[in-house]
Coordinates of C-alpha atoms and ligand atoms in Angstrom, one line a residue:
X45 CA 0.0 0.0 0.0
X46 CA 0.9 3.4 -0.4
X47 CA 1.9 5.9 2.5
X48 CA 2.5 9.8 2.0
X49 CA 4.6 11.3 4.1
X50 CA 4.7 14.8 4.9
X51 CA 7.8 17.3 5.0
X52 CA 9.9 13.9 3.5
X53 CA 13.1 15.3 4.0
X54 CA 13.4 16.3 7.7
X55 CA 15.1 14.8 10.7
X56 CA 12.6 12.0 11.5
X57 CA 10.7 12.3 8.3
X58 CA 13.6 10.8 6.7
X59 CA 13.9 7.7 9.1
X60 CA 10.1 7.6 9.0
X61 CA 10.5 6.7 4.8
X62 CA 13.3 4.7 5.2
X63 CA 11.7 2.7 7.3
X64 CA 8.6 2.3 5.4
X65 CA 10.6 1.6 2.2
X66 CA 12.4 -1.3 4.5
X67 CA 9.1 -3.0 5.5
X68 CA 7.9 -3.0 1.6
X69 CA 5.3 0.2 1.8
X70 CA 5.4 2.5 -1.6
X71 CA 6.0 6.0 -0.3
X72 CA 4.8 9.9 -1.7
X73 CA 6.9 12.6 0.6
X74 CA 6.0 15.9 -0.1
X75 CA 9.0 18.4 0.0
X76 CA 9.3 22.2 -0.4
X77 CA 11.5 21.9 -3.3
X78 CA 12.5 20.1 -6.3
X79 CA 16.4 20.0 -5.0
X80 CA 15.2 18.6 -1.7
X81 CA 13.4 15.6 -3.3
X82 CA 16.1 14.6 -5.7
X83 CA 18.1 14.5 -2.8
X84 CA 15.9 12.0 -1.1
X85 CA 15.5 9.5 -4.2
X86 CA 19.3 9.9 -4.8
X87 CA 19.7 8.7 -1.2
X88 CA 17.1 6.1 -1.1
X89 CA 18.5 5.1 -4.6
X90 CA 22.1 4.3 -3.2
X91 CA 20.5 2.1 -0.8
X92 CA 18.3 0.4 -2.9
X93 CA 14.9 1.4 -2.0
X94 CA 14.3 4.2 -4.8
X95 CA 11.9 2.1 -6.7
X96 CA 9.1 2.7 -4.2
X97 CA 9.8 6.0 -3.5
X98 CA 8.3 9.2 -5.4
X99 CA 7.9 13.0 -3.9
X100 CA 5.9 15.8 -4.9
X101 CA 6.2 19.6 -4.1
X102 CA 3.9 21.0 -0.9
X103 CA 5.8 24.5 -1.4
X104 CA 3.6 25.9 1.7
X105 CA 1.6 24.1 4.4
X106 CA -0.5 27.1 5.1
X107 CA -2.3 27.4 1.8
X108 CA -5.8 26.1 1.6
X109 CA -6.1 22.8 -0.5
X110 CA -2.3 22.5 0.0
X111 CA -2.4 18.6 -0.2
X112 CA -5.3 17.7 -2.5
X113 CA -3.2 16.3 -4.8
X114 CA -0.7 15.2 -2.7
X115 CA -3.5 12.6 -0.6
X116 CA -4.8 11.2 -4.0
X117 CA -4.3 7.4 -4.3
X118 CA -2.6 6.9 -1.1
X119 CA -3.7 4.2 1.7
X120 CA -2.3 6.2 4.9
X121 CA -0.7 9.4 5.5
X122 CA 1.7 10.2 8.6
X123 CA 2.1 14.1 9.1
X124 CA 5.2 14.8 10.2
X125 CA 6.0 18.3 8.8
X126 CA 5.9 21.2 11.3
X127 CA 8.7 24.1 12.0
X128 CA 11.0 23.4 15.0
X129 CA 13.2 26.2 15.1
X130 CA 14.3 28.8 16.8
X131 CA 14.2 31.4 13.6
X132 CA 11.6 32.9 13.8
X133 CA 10.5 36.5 13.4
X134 CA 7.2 36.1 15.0
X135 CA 4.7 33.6 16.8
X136 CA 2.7 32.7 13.8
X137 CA 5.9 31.4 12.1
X138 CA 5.4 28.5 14.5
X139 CA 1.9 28.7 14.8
X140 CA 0.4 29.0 11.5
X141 CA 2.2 26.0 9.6
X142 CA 1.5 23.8 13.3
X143 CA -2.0 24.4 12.9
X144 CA -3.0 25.1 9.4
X145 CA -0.7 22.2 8.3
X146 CA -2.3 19.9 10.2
X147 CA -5.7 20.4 9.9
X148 CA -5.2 21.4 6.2
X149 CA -4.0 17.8 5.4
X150 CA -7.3 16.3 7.3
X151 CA -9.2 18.3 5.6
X152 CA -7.7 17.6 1.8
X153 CA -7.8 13.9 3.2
X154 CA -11.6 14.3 3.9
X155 CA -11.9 15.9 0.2
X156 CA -9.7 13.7 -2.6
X157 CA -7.8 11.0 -0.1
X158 CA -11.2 8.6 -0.6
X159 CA -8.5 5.8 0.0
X160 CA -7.3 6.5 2.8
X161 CA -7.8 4.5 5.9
X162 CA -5.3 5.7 8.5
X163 CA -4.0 9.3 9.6
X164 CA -0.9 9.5 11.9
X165 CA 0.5 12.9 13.0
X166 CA 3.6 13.4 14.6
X167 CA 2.7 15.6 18.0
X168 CA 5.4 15.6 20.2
X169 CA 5.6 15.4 24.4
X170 CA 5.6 19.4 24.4
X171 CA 2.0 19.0 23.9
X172 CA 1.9 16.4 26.8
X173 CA 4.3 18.1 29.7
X174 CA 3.8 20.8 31.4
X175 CA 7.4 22.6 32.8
X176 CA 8.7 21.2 36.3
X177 CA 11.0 21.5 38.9
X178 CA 9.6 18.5 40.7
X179 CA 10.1 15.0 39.2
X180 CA 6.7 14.2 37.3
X181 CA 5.7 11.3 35.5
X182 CA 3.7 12.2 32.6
X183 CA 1.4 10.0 30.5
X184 CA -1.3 10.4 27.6
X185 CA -4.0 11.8 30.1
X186 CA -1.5 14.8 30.4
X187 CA -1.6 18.2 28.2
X188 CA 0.1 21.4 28.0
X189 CA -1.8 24.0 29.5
X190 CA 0.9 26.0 30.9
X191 CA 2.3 27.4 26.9
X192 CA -1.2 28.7 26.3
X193 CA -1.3 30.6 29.7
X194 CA 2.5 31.9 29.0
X195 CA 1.2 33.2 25.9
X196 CA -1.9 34.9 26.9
X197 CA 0.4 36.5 29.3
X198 CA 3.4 37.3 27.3
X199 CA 1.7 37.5 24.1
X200 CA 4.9 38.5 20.7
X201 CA 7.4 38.0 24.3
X202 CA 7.1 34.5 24.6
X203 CA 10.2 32.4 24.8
X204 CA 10.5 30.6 21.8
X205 CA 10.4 26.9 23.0
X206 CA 7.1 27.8 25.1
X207 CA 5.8 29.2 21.2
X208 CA 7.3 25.7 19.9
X209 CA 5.4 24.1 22.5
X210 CA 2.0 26.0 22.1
X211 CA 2.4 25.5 18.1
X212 CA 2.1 21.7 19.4
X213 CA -0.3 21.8 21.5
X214 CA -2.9 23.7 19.3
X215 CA -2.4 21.2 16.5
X216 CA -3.2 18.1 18.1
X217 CA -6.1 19.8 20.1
X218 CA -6.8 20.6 16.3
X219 CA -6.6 17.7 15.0
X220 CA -8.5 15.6 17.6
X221 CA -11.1 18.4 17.4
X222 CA -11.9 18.0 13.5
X223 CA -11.4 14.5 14.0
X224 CA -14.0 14.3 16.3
X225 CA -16.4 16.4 14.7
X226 CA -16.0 14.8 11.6
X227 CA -15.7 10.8 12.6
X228 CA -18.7 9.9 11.8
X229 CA -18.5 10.0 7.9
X230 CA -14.6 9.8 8.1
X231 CA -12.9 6.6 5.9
X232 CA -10.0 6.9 8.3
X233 CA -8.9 7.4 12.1
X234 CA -6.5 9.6 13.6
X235 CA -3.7 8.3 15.7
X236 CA -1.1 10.7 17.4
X237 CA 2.9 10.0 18.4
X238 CA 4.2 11.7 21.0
X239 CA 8.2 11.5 21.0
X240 CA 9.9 13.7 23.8
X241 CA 13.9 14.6 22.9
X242 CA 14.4 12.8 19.4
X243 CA 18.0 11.6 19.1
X244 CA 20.1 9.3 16.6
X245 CA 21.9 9.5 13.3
X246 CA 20.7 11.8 11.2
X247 CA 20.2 9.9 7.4
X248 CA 18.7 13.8 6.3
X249 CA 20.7 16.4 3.9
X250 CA 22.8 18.5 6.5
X251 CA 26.0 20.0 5.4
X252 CA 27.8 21.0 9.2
X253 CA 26.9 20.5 12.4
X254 CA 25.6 24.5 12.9
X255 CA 22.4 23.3 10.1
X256 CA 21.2 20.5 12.5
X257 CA 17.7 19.8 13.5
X258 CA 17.1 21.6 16.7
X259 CA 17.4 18.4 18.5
X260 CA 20.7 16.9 17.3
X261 CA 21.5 20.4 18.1
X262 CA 21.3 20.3 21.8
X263 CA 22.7 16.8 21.6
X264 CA 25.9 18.3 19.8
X265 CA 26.3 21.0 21.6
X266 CA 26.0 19.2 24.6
X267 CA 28.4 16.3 23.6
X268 CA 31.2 18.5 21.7
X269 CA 30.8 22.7 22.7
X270 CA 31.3 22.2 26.6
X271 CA 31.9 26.2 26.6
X272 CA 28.4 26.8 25.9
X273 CA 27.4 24.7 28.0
X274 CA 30.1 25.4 31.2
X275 CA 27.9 25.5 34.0
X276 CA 27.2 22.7 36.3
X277 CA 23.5 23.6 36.0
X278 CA 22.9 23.0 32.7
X279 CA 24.5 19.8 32.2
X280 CA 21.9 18.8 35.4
X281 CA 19.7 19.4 33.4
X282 CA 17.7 16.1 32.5
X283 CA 14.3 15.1 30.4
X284 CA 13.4 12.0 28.2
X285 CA 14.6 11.3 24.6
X286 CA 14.1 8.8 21.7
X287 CA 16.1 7.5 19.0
X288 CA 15.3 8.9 16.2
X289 CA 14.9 4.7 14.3
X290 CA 12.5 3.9 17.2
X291 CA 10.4 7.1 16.9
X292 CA 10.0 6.2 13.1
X293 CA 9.2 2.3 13.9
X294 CA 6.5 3.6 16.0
X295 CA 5.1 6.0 13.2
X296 CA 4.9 2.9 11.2
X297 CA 3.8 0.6 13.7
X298 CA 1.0 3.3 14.1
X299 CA -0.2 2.6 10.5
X300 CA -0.1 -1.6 11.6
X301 CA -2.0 -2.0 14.8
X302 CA -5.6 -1.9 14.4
X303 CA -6.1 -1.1 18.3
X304 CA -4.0 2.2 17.7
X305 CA -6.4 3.9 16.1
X306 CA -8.2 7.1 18.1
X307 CA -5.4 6.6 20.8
X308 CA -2.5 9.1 21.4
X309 CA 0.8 7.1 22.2
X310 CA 3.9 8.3 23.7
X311 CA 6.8 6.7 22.2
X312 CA 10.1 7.1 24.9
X313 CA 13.4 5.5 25.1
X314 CA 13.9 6.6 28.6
X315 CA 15.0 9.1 31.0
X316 CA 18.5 11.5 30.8
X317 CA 20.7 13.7 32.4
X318 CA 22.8 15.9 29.7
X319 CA 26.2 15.4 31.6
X320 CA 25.1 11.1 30.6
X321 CA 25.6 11.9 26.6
X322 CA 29.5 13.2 27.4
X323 CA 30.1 10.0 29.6
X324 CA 28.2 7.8 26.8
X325 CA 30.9 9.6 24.4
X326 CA 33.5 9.3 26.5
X327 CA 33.4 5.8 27.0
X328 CA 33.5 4.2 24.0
X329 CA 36.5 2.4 23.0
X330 CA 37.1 5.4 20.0
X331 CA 35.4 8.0 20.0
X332 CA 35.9 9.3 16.4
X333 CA 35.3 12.8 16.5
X334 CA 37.1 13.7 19.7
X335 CA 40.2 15.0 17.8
X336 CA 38.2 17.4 16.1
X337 CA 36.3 19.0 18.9
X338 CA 39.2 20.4 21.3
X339 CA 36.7 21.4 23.5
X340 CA 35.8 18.2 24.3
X341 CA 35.8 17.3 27.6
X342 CA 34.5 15.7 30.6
X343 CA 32.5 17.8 31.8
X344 CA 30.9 16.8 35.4
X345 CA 31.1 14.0 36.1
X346 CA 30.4 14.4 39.6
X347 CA 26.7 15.7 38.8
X348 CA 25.8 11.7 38.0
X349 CA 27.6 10.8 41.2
X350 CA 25.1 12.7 43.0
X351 CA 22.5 11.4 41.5
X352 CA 22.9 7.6 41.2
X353 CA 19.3 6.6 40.9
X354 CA 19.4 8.9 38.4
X355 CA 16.2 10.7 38.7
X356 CA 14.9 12.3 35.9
X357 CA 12.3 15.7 36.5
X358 CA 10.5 14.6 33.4
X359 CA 9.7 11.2 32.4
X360 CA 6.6 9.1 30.7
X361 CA 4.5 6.7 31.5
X362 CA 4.8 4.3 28.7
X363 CA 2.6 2.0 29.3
X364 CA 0.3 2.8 26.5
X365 CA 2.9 2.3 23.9
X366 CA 3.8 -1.5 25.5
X367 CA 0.8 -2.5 25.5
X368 CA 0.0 -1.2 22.0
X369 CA 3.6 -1.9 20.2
X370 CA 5.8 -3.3 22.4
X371 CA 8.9 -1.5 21.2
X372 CA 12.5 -2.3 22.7
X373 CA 13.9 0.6 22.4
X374 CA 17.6 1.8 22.2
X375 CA 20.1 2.6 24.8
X376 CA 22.0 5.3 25.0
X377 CA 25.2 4.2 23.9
X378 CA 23.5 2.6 21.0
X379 CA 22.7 5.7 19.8
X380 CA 25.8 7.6 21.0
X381 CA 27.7 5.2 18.9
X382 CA 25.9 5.4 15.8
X383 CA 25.5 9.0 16.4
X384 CA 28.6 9.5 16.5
X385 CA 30.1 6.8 14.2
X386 CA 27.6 9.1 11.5
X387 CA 28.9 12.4 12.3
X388 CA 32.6 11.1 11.5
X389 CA 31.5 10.0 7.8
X390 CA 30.3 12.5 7.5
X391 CA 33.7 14.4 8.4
X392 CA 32.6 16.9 11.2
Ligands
NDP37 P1 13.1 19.0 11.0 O1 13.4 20.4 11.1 O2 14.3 18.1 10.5 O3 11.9 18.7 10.0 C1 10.9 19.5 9.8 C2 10.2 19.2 8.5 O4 9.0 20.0 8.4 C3 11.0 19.6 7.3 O5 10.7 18.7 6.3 C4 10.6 21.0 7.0 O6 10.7 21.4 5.6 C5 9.1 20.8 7.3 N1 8.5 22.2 7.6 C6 8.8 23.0 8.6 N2 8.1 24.1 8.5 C7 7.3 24.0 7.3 C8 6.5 24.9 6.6 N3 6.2 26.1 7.1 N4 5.9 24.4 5.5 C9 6.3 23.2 5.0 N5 7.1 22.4 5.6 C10 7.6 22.8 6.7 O7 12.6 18.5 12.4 P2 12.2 17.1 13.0 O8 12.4 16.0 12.1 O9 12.9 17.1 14.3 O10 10.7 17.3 13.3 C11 9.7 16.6 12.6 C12 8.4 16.6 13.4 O11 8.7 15.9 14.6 C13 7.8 17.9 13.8 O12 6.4 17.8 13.7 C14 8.3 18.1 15.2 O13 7.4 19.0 15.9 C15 8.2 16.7 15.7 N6 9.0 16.4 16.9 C16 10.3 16.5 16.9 C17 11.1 16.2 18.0 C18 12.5 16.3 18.1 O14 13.1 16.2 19.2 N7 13.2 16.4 17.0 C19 10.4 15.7 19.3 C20 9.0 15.6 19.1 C21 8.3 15.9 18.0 P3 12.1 22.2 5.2 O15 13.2 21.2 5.4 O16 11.8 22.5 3.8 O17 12.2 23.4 6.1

């Protein structure tokens, strides 16, 4: 069957195809650009997959009717394209592709995508947790209430990661509002993935480390630019991650289980601490890009030591996701590894 996947070419997008391809789905991605596309068939040619792969051209999510054509013909759709960055000039660079996008592809899918039996969108935990000091489990009953209150309060001045958060929240509320509103002459049902920290190699088309995905970026930065990151405080800082392979084995095992639809599923590898990624670095046996980062270092180690249970202040309940999928998911110097072995070919 036939799966479109929007904003093809991102971060998880690009796992979330590969993956597909693996498991023997045909796949549309839609991209914002010619370039970008031929990029992703070059790169799914070299690996053999290019046969099922085609892409078309979404140039912007905002426009009404922006994927009629692209949901003609296709079984299932995951959603996957929304802005997380901090470049932005105002809110509604965030908000308006969030939103819009995400309700404009339900509502193309409701208008020309008669095949279609299965929506999944890629939310994220920002529109699960709300911010903490205290250590909180959070689960699917959880939302975000505390980015819409920031806003109303702060309005153009929010901090941009509360704005990234809010642009979250408002499009799943969106999307489980139309869905419910229009489930009863729907051909298809809405499920929802909700990845905290999203880690791993990236597969996507990234020249240097400075164009990363916002999250590799924080993982990078982290790992390899301890003077941004001197203080003690920061590298205390801990939250929940993913890889990036498991968060697009649960997009497709989203499309698979039958019992998944209508549910909203958090998808989490675990629990970190940010001073854990420099000691998962440091301790493999080589690690390859150490030369080139002088910078490199150890940084406290003693912040683990005081922490052995290694408490987390946000976590998920994942109980949902077990029963549902059953994912194994990686450890972290799995994906350090592979991170890292992936940054080196590609010679950073
Ligand atoms: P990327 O920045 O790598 O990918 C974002 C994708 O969305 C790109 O294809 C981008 O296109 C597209 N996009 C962004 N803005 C627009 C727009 N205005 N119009 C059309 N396309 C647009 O990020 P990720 O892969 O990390 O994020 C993918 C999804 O996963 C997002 O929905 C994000 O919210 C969610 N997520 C990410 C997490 C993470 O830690 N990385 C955690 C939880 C959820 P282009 O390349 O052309 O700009």
């Amino acid at each position: 069957s036939k799966v479109l996947v929007s904003g093809a070419n991102g971060y998880i997008a690009m796992w979330v195809v590969r993956t597909l391809l693996e498991q023997g789905y045909q796949v549309r991605g839609t991209v914002r650009s010619k370039d970008k596309g031929e990029f992703l068939k070059q790169y799914f040619s070299q690996i053999g997959l290019a046969d099922k792969f085609e892409f078309v051209i979404v140039e912007d999510i905002i426009k009404e009717g922006a994927f009629d054509e692209a949901v003609k013909g296709v079984d299932a759709v995951e959603h996957v394209a929304s802005p997380f960055t901090y470049d932005i000039k105002a809110s509604d660079d965030l908000l308006g592709p969030a939103v819009q996008g995400t309700v404009g592809i339900l509502r193309s899918a409701i208008k020309t995508g008669t095949q279609i039996k299965r929506i999944v969108i890629t939310s994220s935990c920002a529109a699960v947790l709300n911010p903490t000091t205290i250590p909180t489990k959070f689960s699917e009953k959880d939302w975000n209430t505390t980015a819409e209150e920031e806003f109303k309060r702060l309005g153009e001045k929010t901090p941009v990661m509360s704005l990234y958060r809010l642009s979250k929240t408002r499009a799943e509320r969106a999307a489980w509002d139309f869905y419910n509103e229009h489930k009863s002459k729907l051909t298809w049902d809405l499920v929802i993935i909700n990845p905290p920290f999203v880690f791993g190699p990236p597969i996507h088309n990234i020249k240097s480390p400075k164009s990363l995905n916002l999250s590799l970026q924080f993982w990078f930065d982290a790992v390899f630019l301890a003077e941004n990151y001197k203080t003690k405080e920061v590298l205390s800082v801990s939250n929940s991650w993913v890889d990036v392979r498991d968060t697009a084995l649960g997009h497709v095992l989203a499309l698979q289980k039958e019992e998944a639809g209508g549910e909203r599923i958090i998808t989490c590898g675990g629990g970190f601490i940010w001073q854990e990624w420099i000691q998962a670095a440091n301790a493999l046996p080589e690690n390859p890009l150490k030369a080139n980062y002088p910078d490199f270092q150890r940084g406290f180690p003693e912040i683990l030591e005081a922490n052995p249970q290694r408490i987390v202040t946000i976590s998920y309940d994942i109980s949902k996701e077990q029963r549902l999928f059953g994912m194994k998911y990686k450890t972290q110097a799995e994906t350090t590894k592979d991170t890292l072995e992936e940054f080196a070919k590609r010679g950073w």
